[in-house]
mmCIF file of C-alpha atoms in Angstrom:
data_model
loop_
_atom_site.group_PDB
_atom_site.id
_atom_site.type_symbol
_atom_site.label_atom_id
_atom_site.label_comp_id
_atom_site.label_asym_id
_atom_site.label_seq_id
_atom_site.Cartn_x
_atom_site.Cartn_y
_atom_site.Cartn_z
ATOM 1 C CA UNK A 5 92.716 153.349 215.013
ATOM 2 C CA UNK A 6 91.074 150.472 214.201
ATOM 3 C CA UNK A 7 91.440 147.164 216.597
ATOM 4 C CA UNK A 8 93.661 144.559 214.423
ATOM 5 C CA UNK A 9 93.298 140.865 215.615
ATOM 6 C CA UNK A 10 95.859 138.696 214.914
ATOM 7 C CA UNK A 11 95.647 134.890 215.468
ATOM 8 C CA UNK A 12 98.394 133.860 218.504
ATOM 9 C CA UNK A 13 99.563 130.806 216.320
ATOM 10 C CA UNK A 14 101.138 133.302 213.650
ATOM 11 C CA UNK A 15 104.485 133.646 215.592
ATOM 12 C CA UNK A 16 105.307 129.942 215.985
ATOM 13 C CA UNK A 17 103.734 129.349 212.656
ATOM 14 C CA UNK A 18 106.091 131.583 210.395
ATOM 15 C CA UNK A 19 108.964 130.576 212.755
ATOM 16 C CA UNK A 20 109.053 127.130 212.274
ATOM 17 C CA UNK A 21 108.326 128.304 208.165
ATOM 18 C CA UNK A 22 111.559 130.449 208.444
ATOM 19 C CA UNK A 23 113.546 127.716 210.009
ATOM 20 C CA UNK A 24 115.670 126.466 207.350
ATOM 21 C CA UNK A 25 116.735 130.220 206.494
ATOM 22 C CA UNK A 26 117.277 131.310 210.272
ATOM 23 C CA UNK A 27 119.679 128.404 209.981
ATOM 24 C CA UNK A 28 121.544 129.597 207.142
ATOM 25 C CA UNK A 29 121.232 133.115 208.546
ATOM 26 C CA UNK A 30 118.772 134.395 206.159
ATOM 27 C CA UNK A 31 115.853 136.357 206.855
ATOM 28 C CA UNK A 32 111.865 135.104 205.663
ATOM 29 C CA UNK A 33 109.073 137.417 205.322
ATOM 30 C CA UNK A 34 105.831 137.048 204.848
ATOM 31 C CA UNK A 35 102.276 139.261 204.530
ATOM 32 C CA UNK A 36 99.392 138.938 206.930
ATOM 33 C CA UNK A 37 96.192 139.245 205.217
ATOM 34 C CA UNK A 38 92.537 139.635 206.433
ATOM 35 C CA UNK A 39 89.274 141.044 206.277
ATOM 36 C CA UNK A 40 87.458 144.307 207.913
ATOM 37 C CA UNK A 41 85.109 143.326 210.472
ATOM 38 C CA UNK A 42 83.412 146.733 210.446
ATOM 39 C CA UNK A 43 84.543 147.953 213.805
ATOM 40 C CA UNK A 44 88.047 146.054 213.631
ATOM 41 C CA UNK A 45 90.592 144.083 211.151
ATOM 42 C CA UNK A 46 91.420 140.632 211.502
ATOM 43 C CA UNK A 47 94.208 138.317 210.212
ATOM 44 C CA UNK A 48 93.021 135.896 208.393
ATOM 45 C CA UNK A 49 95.655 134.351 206.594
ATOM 46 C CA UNK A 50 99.404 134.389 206.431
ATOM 47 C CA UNK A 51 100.884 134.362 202.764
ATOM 48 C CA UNK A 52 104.311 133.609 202.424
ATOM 49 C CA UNK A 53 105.837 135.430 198.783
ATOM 50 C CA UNK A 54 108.457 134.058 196.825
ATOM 51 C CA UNK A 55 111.078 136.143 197.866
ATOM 52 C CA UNK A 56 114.613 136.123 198.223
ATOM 53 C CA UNK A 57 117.082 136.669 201.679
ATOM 54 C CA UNK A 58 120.348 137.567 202.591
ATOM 55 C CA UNK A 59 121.368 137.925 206.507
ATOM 56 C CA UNK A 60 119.665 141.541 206.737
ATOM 57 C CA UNK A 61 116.936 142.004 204.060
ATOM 58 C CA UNK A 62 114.520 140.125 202.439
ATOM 59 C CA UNK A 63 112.489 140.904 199.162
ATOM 60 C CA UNK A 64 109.813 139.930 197.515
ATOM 61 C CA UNK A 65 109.587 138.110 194.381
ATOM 62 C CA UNK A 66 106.332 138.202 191.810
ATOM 63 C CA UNK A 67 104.850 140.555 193.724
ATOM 64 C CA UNK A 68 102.132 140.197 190.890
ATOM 65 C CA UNK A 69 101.114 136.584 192.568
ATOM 66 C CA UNK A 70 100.274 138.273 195.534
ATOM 67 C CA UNK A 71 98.008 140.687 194.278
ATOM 68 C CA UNK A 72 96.572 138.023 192.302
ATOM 69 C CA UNK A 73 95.783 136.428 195.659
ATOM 70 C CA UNK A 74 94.610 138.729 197.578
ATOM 71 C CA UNK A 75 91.939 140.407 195.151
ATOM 72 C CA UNK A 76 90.310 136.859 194.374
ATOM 73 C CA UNK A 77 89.659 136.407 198.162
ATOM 74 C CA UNK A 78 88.769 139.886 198.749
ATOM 75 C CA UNK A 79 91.831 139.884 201.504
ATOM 76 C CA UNK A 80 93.166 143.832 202.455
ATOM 77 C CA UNK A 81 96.895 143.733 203.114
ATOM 78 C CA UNK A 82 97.149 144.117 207.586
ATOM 79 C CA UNK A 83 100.715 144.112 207.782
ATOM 80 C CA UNK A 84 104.086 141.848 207.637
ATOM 81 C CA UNK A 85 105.875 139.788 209.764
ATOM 82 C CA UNK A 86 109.586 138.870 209.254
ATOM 83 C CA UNK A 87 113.407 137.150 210.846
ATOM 84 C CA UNK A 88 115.778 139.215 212.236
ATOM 85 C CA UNK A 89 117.830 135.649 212.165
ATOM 86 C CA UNK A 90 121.166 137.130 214.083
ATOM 87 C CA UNK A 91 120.057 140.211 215.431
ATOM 88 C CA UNK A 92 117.942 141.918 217.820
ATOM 89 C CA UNK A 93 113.788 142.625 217.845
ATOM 90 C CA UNK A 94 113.701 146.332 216.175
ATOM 91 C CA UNK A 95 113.402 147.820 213.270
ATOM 92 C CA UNK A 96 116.234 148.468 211.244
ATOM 93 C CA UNK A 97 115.843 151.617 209.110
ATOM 94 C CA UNK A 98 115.467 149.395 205.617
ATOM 95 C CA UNK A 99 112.557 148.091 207.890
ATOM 96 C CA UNK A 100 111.188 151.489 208.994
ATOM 97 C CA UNK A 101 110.951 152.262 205.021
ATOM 98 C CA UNK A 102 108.900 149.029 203.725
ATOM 99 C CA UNK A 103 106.659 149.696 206.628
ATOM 100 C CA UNK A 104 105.622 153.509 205.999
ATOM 101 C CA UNK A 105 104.271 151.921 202.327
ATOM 102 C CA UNK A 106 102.268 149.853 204.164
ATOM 103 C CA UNK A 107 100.978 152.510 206.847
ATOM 104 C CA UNK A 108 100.325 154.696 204.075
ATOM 105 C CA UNK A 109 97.642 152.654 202.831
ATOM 106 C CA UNK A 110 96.638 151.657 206.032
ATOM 107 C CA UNK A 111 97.119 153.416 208.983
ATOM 108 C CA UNK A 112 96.267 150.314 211.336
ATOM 109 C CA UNK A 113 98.820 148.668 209.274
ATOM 110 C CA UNK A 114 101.740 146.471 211.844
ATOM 111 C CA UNK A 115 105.153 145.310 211.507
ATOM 112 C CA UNK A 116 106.076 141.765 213.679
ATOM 113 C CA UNK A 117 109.518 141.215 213.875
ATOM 114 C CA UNK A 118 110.873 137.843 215.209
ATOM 115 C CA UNK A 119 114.538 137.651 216.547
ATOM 116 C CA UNK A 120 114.720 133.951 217.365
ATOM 117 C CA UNK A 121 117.967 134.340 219.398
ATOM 118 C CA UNK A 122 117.263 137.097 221.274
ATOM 119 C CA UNK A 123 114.616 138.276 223.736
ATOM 120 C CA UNK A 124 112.684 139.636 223.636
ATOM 121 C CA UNK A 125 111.859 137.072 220.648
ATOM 122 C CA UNK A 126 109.082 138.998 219.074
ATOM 123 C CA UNK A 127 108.010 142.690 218.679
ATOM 124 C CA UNK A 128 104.774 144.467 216.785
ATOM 125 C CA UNK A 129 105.648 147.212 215.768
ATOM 126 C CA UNK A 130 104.060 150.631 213.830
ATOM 127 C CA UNK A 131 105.515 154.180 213.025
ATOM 128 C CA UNK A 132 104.788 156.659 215.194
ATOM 129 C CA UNK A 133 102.163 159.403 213.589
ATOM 130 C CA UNK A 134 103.195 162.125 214.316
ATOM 131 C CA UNK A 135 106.573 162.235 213.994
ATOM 132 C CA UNK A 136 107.841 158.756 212.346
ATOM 133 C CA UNK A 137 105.564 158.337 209.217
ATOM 134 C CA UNK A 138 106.745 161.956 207.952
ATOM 135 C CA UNK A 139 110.166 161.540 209.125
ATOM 136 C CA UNK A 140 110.584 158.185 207.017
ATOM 137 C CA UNK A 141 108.369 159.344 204.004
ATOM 138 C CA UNK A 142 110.541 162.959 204.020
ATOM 139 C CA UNK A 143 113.923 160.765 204.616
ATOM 140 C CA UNK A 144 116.411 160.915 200.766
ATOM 141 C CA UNK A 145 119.029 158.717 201.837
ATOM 142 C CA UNK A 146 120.051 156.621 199.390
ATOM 143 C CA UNK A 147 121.814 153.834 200.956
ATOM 144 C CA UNK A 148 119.894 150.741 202.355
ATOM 145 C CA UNK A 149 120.732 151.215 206.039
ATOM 146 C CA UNK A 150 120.949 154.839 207.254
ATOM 147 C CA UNK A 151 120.519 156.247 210.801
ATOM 148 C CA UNK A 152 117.309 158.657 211.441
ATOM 149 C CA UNK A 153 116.738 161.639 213.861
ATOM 150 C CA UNK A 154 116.519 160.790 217.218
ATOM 151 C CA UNK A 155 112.878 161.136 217.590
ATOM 152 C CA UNK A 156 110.113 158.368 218.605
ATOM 153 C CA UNK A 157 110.037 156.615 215.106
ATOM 154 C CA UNK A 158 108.235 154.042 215.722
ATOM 155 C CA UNK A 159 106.131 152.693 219.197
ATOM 156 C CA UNK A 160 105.278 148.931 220.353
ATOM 157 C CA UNK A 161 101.441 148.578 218.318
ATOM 158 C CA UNK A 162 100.261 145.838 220.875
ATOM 159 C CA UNK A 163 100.319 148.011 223.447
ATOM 160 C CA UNK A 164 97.550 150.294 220.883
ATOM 161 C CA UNK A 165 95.627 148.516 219.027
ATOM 162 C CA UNK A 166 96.887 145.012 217.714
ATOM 163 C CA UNK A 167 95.824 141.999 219.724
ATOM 164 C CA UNK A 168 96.726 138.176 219.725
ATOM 165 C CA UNK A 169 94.119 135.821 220.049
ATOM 166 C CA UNK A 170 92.899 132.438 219.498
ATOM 167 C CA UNK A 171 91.595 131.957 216.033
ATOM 168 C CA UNK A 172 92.150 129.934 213.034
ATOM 169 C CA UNK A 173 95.434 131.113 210.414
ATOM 170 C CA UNK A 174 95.371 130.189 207.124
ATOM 171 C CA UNK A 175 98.480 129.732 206.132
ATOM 172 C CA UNK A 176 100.036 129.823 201.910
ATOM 173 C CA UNK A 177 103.429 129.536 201.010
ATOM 174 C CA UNK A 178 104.123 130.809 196.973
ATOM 175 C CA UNK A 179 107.204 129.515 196.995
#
């Protein structure tokens, strides 16, 4: 894989973004865009999507907007950060299922998670390959949240191959 670097101002960034809806105990996501390097990705910019929230998911809204925003700048789609406003820094399995679209495309792709309350406050996060991308990709269940085999399903990705760092974040909010 690729080295992804991600700016280290992202995490108190979105969090102080996702405030008002941690505070009403709704989640925020957002997209972190950027540009390859050649040799490695890195995060550019962080988009926040109109999107609607409830305690547990969040979705987003004119997804066309997006796409609109990223092709003019020429901006590839890293991965996503998002609020897990009441609970705990993992993935959920509604989680585990937005991210294997994303690792599809890209296998570099990351997940950060930020649990405000809890700590740790903060986790980056990628399915495992093999066994988690084919486990979620192969997994029918129909309702939102659904338990998965016991298997690694995903793994910790700055402990592989994404890296904070100083650098500059753009940051856009659709909303």
């Amino acid at each position: 894989l690729k080295r992804v670097t991600v700016p280290r101002e992202t995490l108190p960034r979105f969090l102080a973004i996702a405030k008002i809806n941690t505070s009403l105990n709704r989640e925020t996501c957002g997209l972190l865009l950027g540009k390859d390097r050649g040799h490695k990705y890195v995060v550019t910019t962080l988009l926040i999507p109109k999107q609607h929230a409830t305690s547990d998911t969040c979705t987003m809204d004119d997804e066309e907007l997006v796409l609109e925003f990223t092709e003019e700048r020429s901006l590839i789609t890293l991965g996503w950060i998002h609020t897990h406003p009441s609970q705990s820094c993992f993935m959920s399995s509604v989680d585990l299922h937005t991210h294997s679209a994303f690792q599809c495309m890209l296998p570099e792709s990351f997940a950060i998670v930020c649990a405000p309350k809890y700590n740790p406050t903060f986790g980056i996060f990628r399915l495992t390959d093999p066994p988690g991308l084919k486990i979620i990709l192969d997994c029918q269940a129909k309702e939102a949240f659904h338990p998965h085999p016991d298997k690694p399903i995903y793994t910790d990705a700055d402990r592989e191959h994404v890296y904070l760092k100083e650098a500059h974040l753009e940051i856009v909010d659709l909303r």
